[in-house]
Amino acid sequence: MGDVDRRSFLAWLGTGVLGATLLTAGRAEAAGNVTVLTHATLVDGTDAPPLRDATIVLAGDRIAAVGRGVPAPTLAGVRVIDLTGKHVIPGLWDAHAHETTMARTFPALHLVNGVTSIRDMDGSPATHDVLRRVERGELTGPRMVIASRILDGGGSFVDVHRLVATLADAAVAVREEKAGGADLVKVYSFMSPEIHAAIAAESRRNGLPYGGHVPIQLSVPDVLARGQHTVEHLYAFHASTSTKKAEYYAQLAALPADTGSWPGALAAMDRDAVTSHSAALTRELAGQFRARRAWHVPTLAVLARTSTPPGDLPQDPELQGLADRYLPRAVRQEWLDLAAAWPVWSPERVAQEAAYLEAELELVGELAAAGAPIAAGTDSGYLYTFPGFATHDELELLVRAGLSPKRALQAATRDAARAAGRPSSGTVEVGKEADLVVLDADPLAAITNSRRIHAVVSRGSFLGPAERQRILADVERAAQEDVVTRAGRSSCCLPH
């Protein structure tokens, strides 16, 4: 337990003044540095009300005790931090992130923004190497759940994915991705219903959850019925909740084998389906998510970006300022090239996309109100969707969609951890991972206060204002120094 007198510390914990501790959880062996946070208001990620004048004890990388109005211990080696006037929340999750292999920039940007855990949705050997380096302390970054490489049908036009052309390919791909360390299987848009079914079956046989896109010729209820654990983005959600659903899916089934026409067909269908949207079918879909214990990860942050005229993004001083400071040069140039590659939008297109974003927000709000499990993810790494910063965008968009600030925070903490299969994370409770965010203002009063970060606690280490500024300075320096080779377009977001 470092320089802390172990016997004295355990005796203090054992007095019972803090209620449940690691002692009662059978964890008297808790070791490592001890930090005691005092006089905070705790929003713990559960359904409990805020706890005023909270004391939180961290031993190593675990939460050892949580209590109220407890005098701080006067023990040698214990670090006591007075958080009077501050609010503590669990460490945030980004349940749909990309490009963690930008090792000196992207992982640290997550962490300094309070995102202490992510689910990287396009794993590779390089991604696993970054995780190992973070865990060894060689890199600054979050905890990580890593998906397989993105599996897609043989006709996919996205060349950075692993193509699965046959049923036999599906079985081999799942087994090899598991052997490579994947925590889950990631599926994409351009596979046949038969290939999707084969991947689902092989994932079950190998004990891996699978998640990702809804393949274009399937509906959301179709993939839920097959056991898909997470459904990312909002592709097919309006078609799946439309009174014209049967008509739309007959059209999709008749699409030519040339998948180049599929994204445009899906986009047109989903936008048309807004006019026949059914609140009753949305409630029914929410019930299917609950019954299947599946999760929706809407990634509103990236959808807000792709609903903005692409050429306008580099003209936004705040967005381009973040890019200039924190993105490696090759990524910065790629985003500029992507923004420039789109044709200029007409005023009618601008209005249509803005209206469609509002319809997407409304649909997410309906799903949440009907009890659909929602996990916060951003698709960070794609076109001005910045690691870490985007999670706060996502929180604000979830509230704009109709979730309460508390429910939105749970989507980015407790519920994202559950969706990722990490029950040791996501709430501030005894025995959980010591990942926290200390805020200068109450996030339940205004979700924008999630951005007012005073400190981040990662793996039990308290990163105060000075440490956070140092990390940002290191990222800014690395962004100017790094030369990275880009193998293809970031993220898995479909073009609009």
XYZ file of C-alpha atoms in Angstrom:
496
model
C 0.000 0.000 0.000
C 2.878 2.330 -0.830
C 3.926 4.524 2.103
C 0.560 4.134 3.834
C 0.542 2.218 7.091
C -1.583 -0.721 6.006
C -2.832 -1.658 9.463
C -3.857 1.900 10.332
C -5.626 2.379 7.026
C -7.583 -0.864 7.296
C -8.480 -0.025 10.887
C -9.869 3.341 9.767
C -11.902 1.682 7.001
C -13.119 -0.887 9.499
C -14.616 1.676 11.868
C -17.777 1.607 9.814
C -18.012 5.372 9.406
C -17.976 4.944 5.629
C -20.498 2.157 5.474
C -19.634 -0.592 3.002
C -15.962 -0.876 2.121
C -13.697 -3.293 0.337
C -13.341 -5.025 3.683
C -16.959 -6.135 3.612
C -16.556 -7.061 -0.035
C -13.793 -9.489 0.844
C -11.102 -7.170 -0.488
C -9.037 -6.469 2.629
C -6.002 -7.051 0.458
C -6.652 -3.780 -1.392
C -3.282 -2.273 -2.146
C -1.652 0.623 -3.922
C -1.677 4.348 -3.331
C -4.517 5.692 -1.209
C -6.390 8.883 -2.111
C -9.324 10.270 -0.146
C -11.620 12.766 -1.878
C -13.678 14.807 0.561
C -16.615 17.254 0.640
C -17.775 16.605 -2.938
C -21.290 16.230 -4.279
C -21.415 12.745 -5.764
C -23.568 11.802 -8.759
C -22.713 8.117 -8.708
C -24.249 6.883 -11.983
C -26.908 4.788 -10.265
C -30.516 5.805 -9.684
C -29.624 7.198 -6.250
C -29.976 10.957 -5.636
C -26.822 13.069 -5.404
C -24.847 12.524 -2.211
C -23.781 15.776 -0.580
C -20.546 16.135 1.401
C -19.344 12.796 0.032
C -16.090 11.067 0.920
C -14.653 8.686 -1.688
C -11.688 6.471 -0.814
C -9.498 5.150 -3.616
C -7.058 2.313 -2.958
C -4.949 1.507 -5.969
C -7.250 1.381 -8.986
C -10.392 0.531 -7.019
C -12.967 2.438 -5.027
C -12.446 1.284 -1.436
C -15.274 3.145 0.279
C -17.956 5.790 -0.217
C -19.597 7.717 2.604
C -21.004 11.035 3.733
C -19.639 13.670 6.085
C -16.681 11.565 7.138
C -13.617 13.260 8.638
C -10.557 12.691 6.498
C -8.002 10.300 7.978
C -4.796 11.703 9.398
C -2.579 8.889 8.216
C 0.903 9.154 6.801
C 0.980 8.455 3.078
C -2.741 9.058 2.466
C -3.400 11.847 -0.040
C -6.464 13.875 0.979
C -8.023 16.193 -1.630
C -10.706 18.674 -0.568
C -13.339 18.975 -3.310
C -15.640 21.466 -1.628
C -17.957 22.939 -4.246
C -17.083 20.253 -6.802
C -19.238 17.517 -8.313
C -17.961 13.972 -8.930
C -19.329 11.676 -11.620
C -18.120 8.285 -12.873
C -15.506 8.278 -15.603
C -17.186 8.686 -18.983
C -17.323 6.107 -21.766
C -17.254 6.498 -25.527
C -18.967 3.294 -26.615
C -18.150 3.847 -30.300
C -14.679 5.245 -30.949
C -12.127 4.887 -33.739
C -8.504 5.658 -34.578
C -6.989 4.818 -31.194
C -3.860 3.884 -33.149
C -3.106 7.623 -33.321
C -1.217 6.655 -30.191
C 0.265 9.964 -29.028
C -2.871 12.035 -29.562
C -6.242 10.290 -29.672
C -6.018 8.180 -26.467
C -4.820 11.143 -24.407
C -7.556 13.396 -25.821
C -10.144 10.934 -24.567
C -8.660 10.837 -21.093
C -8.092 14.546 -20.585
C -11.775 15.086 -21.451
C -12.895 12.664 -18.743
C -13.412 9.698 -21.067
C -11.716 7.000 -19.014
C -12.966 4.020 -21.082
C -13.740 3.472 -24.750
C -14.961 0.765 -27.072
C -12.772 0.906 -30.186
C -14.985 -0.363 -32.990
C -12.314 -1.284 -35.540
C -9.621 -3.322 -33.850
C -6.279 -4.338 -35.304
C -2.965 -5.599 -33.946
C -1.900 -1.954 -33.711
C -4.960 -1.162 -31.565
C -4.084 -3.953 -29.138
C -0.520 -2.681 -29.020
C -1.762 0.769 -27.980
C -3.811 -0.816 -25.187
C -0.782 -2.734 -23.913
C 1.289 0.462 -23.917
C -1.416 2.335 -22.026
C -1.648 -0.433 -19.436
C 2.144 -0.404 -18.994
C 2.048 3.339 -18.411
C 3.982 4.164 -21.581
C 1.049 6.092 -23.085
C -1.665 8.245 -21.586
C -5.080 6.852 -22.444
C -8.330 5.220 -21.393
C -9.229 1.631 -20.647
C -10.286 -0.086 -23.857
C -12.685 -2.714 -25.136
C -11.575 -3.638 -28.656
C -13.763 -4.933 -31.452
C -12.664 -7.161 -34.286
C -11.701 -5.662 -37.561
C -14.868 -4.554 -39.319
C -16.426 -7.560 -41.061
C -18.304 -6.803 -44.258
C -19.779 -8.577 -47.247
C -17.726 -9.518 -50.252
C -19.214 -6.695 -52.302
C -18.200 -3.941 -49.918
C -16.658 -0.879 -51.523
C -14.859 0.130 -48.312
C -11.403 -1.370 -48.752
C -10.205 -1.086 -45.151
C -12.591 -3.773 -43.901
C -12.204 -7.552 -43.671
C -14.329 -9.001 -46.434
C -16.511 -12.038 -45.774
C -17.641 -13.392 -49.122
C -18.898 -16.861 -48.158
C -20.438 -18.672 -45.200
C -17.135 -20.470 -44.675
C -15.355 -17.102 -44.613
C -17.691 -15.992 -41.820
C -16.696 -18.859 -39.547
C -12.997 -18.367 -40.197
C -13.191 -14.602 -39.692
C -14.902 -14.821 -36.300
C -12.498 -17.493 -35.018
C -9.423 -15.591 -36.211
C -10.629 -12.283 -34.787
C -11.237 -13.949 -31.431
C -7.760 -15.469 -31.518
C -6.426 -11.975 -32.203
C -7.921 -10.702 -28.949
C -11.214 -9.177 -30.075
C -13.703 -8.537 -27.268
C -16.588 -8.413 -29.733
C -17.304 -8.881 -33.427
C -18.091 -5.796 -35.517
C -20.437 -6.079 -38.515
C -20.937 -3.563 -41.298
C -23.499 -2.619 -43.928
C -22.753 -4.424 -47.198
C -23.255 -8.058 -46.270
C -26.105 -10.311 -47.289
C -28.657 -11.496 -44.743
C -27.131 -14.972 -45.056
C -23.603 -13.782 -44.223
C -24.950 -11.773 -41.291
C -26.729 -14.875 -39.965
C -23.544 -16.922 -40.293
C -21.517 -14.332 -38.366
C -24.207 -14.234 -35.680
C -24.147 -18.008 -35.301
C -20.358 -18.223 -35.233
C -20.138 -15.403 -32.690
C -22.487 -17.325 -30.394
C -20.448 -20.501 -30.798
C -17.296 -18.581 -29.848
C -18.835 -16.773 -26.900
C -18.408 -13.303 -28.408
C -21.048 -10.571 -28.523
C -21.429 -8.871 -31.858
C -22.572 -5.421 -32.809
C -22.346 -2.707 -35.393
C -24.424 -1.610 -38.337
C -27.735 -2.934 -39.584
C -26.886 -4.509 -42.966
C -28.787 -2.574 -45.587
C -31.137 -5.389 -46.593
C -32.136 -6.086 -42.975
C -34.287 -4.154 -40.510
C -33.488 -3.318 -36.903
C -35.924 -5.998 -35.613
C -34.195 -8.514 -37.906
C -30.775 -8.029 -36.332
C -32.207 -7.954 -32.813
C -33.937 -11.282 -33.454
C -30.575 -12.743 -34.502
C -28.970 -11.664 -31.232
C -27.049 -8.544 -32.243
C -25.935 -7.062 -28.927
C -25.441 -3.432 -29.991
C -26.952 -1.537 -32.897
C -24.877 1.486 -33.852
C -25.999 4.733 -35.491
C -29.547 5.324 -36.787
C -29.399 3.669 -40.201
C -32.676 1.847 -40.902
C -34.358 3.079 -37.712
C -36.889 5.252 -39.492
C -37.611 2.576 -42.084
C -38.004 0.043 -39.277
C -40.543 2.237 -37.477
C -42.507 3.245 -40.570
C -46.016 2.151 -41.510
C -44.502 1.551 -44.974
C -41.811 -0.786 -43.642
C -42.803 -3.762 -45.820
C -42.703 -1.616 -48.944
C -39.280 -0.208 -48.128
C -37.686 -3.577 -47.442
C -39.108 -5.042 -50.622
C -37.324 -2.240 -52.460
C -34.065 -2.899 -50.633
C -34.248 -6.632 -51.317
C -34.467 -5.848 -55.018
C -31.320 -3.714 -55.090
C -28.696 -4.739 -57.662
C -25.618 -6.637 -56.530
C -23.517 -3.516 -57.145
C -23.351 -2.170 -53.609
C -22.284 1.276 -54.759
C -25.942 2.269 -55.038
C -26.908 0.981 -51.592
C -25.935 3.912 -49.321
C -27.887 6.377 -51.437
C -30.903 4.083 -51.495
C -30.810 3.663 -47.712
C -30.426 7.406 -47.122
C -33.346 8.214 -49.418
C -35.503 5.532 -47.820
C -34.835 6.647 -44.255
C -35.558 10.267 -45.071
C -38.783 9.381 -46.854
C -39.774 7.150 -43.922
C -39.883 10.147 -41.581
C -43.235 11.059 -43.113
C -44.713 7.670 -42.185
C -43.023 7.325 -38.800
C -45.079 5.466 -36.195
C -44.693 6.195 -32.497
C -46.396 2.873 -31.750
C -43.829 0.965 -33.825
C -41.058 2.875 -32.052
C -42.414 1.771 -28.663
C -42.584 -1.774 -30.012
C -38.964 -1.548 -31.154
C -37.912 -0.270 -27.717
C -39.608 -3.328 -26.214
C -37.615 -5.576 -28.543
C -34.366 -3.938 -27.392
C -35.374 -4.566 -23.773
C -36.497 -8.134 -24.378
C -33.285 -8.998 -26.235
C -31.090 -7.154 -23.682
C -29.601 -5.264 -26.592
C -28.306 -1.703 -26.729
C -28.708 1.197 -29.087
C -25.627 3.385 -29.611
C -27.015 6.309 -31.653
C -23.726 8.255 -32.201
C -25.521 11.581 -32.451
C -22.229 13.487 -32.380
C -21.156 12.206 -35.784
C -24.681 12.503 -37.170
C -24.668 16.180 -36.229
C -21.441 16.565 -38.196
C -22.748 14.734 -41.268
C -25.925 16.826 -41.152
C -23.811 19.973 -41.561
C -22.658 21.086 -45.032
C -19.202 19.482 -45.197
C -17.563 22.556 -46.621
C -18.722 24.544 -43.597
C -16.865 22.375 -41.079
C -13.344 23.745 -41.708
C -14.824 27.243 -41.601
C -15.964 26.760 -37.997
C -13.235 28.459 -35.925
C -13.764 26.212 -32.907
C -13.655 22.975 -34.903
C -10.712 23.940 -37.073
C -8.919 25.307 -34.027
C -9.160 21.906 -32.332
C -7.965 20.231 -35.533
C -4.985 22.534 -35.890
C -3.929 22.025 -32.282
C -4.562 18.356 -31.633
C -4.726 16.337 -34.865
C -1.673 14.752 -36.489
C -0.982 16.524 -39.755
C -2.041 13.621 -41.977
C -5.397 13.291 -40.197
C -5.933 17.053 -40.314
C -5.299 17.050 -44.063
C -7.539 14.024 -44.588
C -10.424 15.767 -42.863
C -9.883 18.882 -44.968
C -9.816 16.741 -48.131
C -12.999 14.911 -47.111
C -14.785 18.173 -46.410
C -13.696 19.554 -49.783
C -14.626 16.399 -51.716
C -18.387 16.754 -51.223
C -20.351 18.841 -53.724
C -21.649 22.124 -52.353
C -25.053 21.615 -50.781
C -28.018 23.535 -52.112
C -30.136 25.528 -49.630
C -32.787 22.839 -50.016
C -30.268 20.124 -49.084
C -29.127 22.103 -46.057
C -32.716 22.442 -44.850
C -33.459 18.759 -45.544
C -30.464 17.532 -43.566
C -31.190 19.843 -40.639
C -34.774 18.588 -40.537
C -33.613 14.994 -40.738
C -31.255 15.471 -37.782
C -34.210 16.771 -35.761
C -36.192 13.676 -36.766
C -33.292 11.467 -35.655
C -33.157 13.228 -32.299
C -36.907 12.832 -31.880
C -36.691 9.115 -32.628
C -33.924 8.592 -30.040
C -36.014 10.475 -27.514
C -39.005 8.241 -28.237
C -36.890 5.106 -27.864
C -35.448 6.329 -24.569
C -38.867 7.321 -23.235
C -40.127 3.827 -24.060
C -37.268 2.261 -22.084
C -34.855 1.250 -24.824
C -31.348 0.746 -23.392
C -29.177 3.583 -24.737
C -25.360 3.749 -24.575
C -23.424 6.867 -25.507
C -20.927 6.610 -28.346
C -19.718 9.205 -30.808
C -17.946 7.638 -33.836
C -15.005 9.807 -32.818
C -12.229 9.832 -35.358
C -14.411 10.795 -38.318
C -14.649 14.282 -39.861
C -14.394 16.806 -37.016
C -15.719 14.372 -34.416
C -12.893 14.785 -31.922
C -11.877 12.136 -29.370
C -13.019 13.116 -25.885
C -14.578 16.417 -26.898
C -17.254 14.558 -28.870
C -18.502 12.716 -25.782
C -19.652 16.034 -24.353
C -21.317 16.812 -27.692
C -23.087 13.466 -27.397
C -24.332 14.228 -23.886
C -25.772 17.544 -25.035
C -27.445 15.958 -28.061
C -28.973 13.209 -25.925
C -30.509 15.871 -23.702
C -31.671 17.754 -26.785
C -33.301 14.482 -27.882
C -35.338 14.441 -24.682
C -33.270 12.500 -22.150
C -32.832 14.082 -18.730
C -29.283 15.109 -17.813
C -29.205 12.194 -15.368
C -30.296 9.671 -18.001
C -27.793 11.082 -20.493
C -24.968 10.771 -17.946
C -25.995 7.184 -17.253
C -25.872 6.484 -20.984
C -22.239 7.618 -20.948
C -21.301 5.837 -17.705
C -23.264 2.934 -16.205
C -25.143 1.968 -19.347
C -22.204 2.243 -21.722
C -20.182 0.047 -19.363
C -22.974 -2.531 -19.367
C -23.206 -2.424 -23.161
C -19.440 -2.959 -23.328
C -19.610 -5.935 -20.963
C -17.615 -4.173 -18.228
C -19.690 -4.261 -15.015
C -16.593 -3.245 -13.024
C -16.954 0.250 -14.516
C -19.526 2.983 -14.881
C -20.649 3.806 -11.327
C -19.030 5.160 -8.182
C -19.534 2.196 -5.876
C -17.323 0.104 -3.644
C -15.181 -2.320 -5.617
C -15.617 -0.515 -8.937
C -12.717 0.835 -10.972
C -11.349 4.124 -9.654
C -12.256 6.186 -12.716
C -13.932 9.506 -11.944
C -14.440 13.017 -13.284
C -14.430 16.047 -10.981
C -16.535 18.937 -12.285
C -16.708 22.596 -11.286
C -20.507 22.692 -11.619
C -23.569 20.463 -11.368
C -24.160 18.379 -14.532
C -27.727 17.627 -13.451
C -28.542 21.341 -13.486
C -27.115 21.721 -17.010
C -25.506 18.952 -19.021
C -23.084 21.483 -20.518
C -21.394 21.462 -17.104
C -19.892 18.076 -18.045
C -17.312 20.129 -19.956
C -16.275 22.062 -16.841
C -13.664 19.519 -15.821
C -11.503 20.241 -12.785
C -9.781 16.860 -12.602
C -9.879 13.322 -13.964
C -9.199 10.200 -11.927
C -7.909 7.332 -14.052
C -6.928 3.990 -12.519
C -6.816 5.720 -9.152
C -4.449 8.491 -10.269
C -5.704 12.046 -9.697
C -5.008 14.254 -12.711
C -5.635 17.788 -11.525
C -5.633 21.012 -13.539
C -1.856 21.135 -13.932
C -1.606 17.502 -15.022
C -4.434 17.951 -17.533
C -2.756 21.004 -19.033
C 0.490 19.056 -19.304
C -1.287 16.246 -21.153
C -2.891 18.697 -23.584
C 0.480 20.346 -24.194
C 2.005 16.914 -24.884
C -0.785 16.123 -27.354
C -0.342 19.446 -29.119
C 3.392 18.844 -29.444
C 2.868 15.279 -30.686
C 0.310 16.468 -33.246
C 2.921 18.711 -34.836
C 5.617 16.023 -34.751
C 3.708 12.897 -35.770
C 3.875 11.628 -39.322
C 1.321 8.852 -39.766
C 0.380 6.833 -42.813
C -3.336 6.795 -43.513
C -4.579 3.516 -44.978
C -8.117 4.719 -45.650
C -11.060 6.779 -44.485
C -11.506 7.093 -40.729
C -14.398 5.502 -38.875
C -17.252 3.358 -40.067
C -19.819 6.062 -40.675
C -21.568 5.732 -44.044
C -21.341 8.733 -46.364
C -24.563 10.717 -46.729
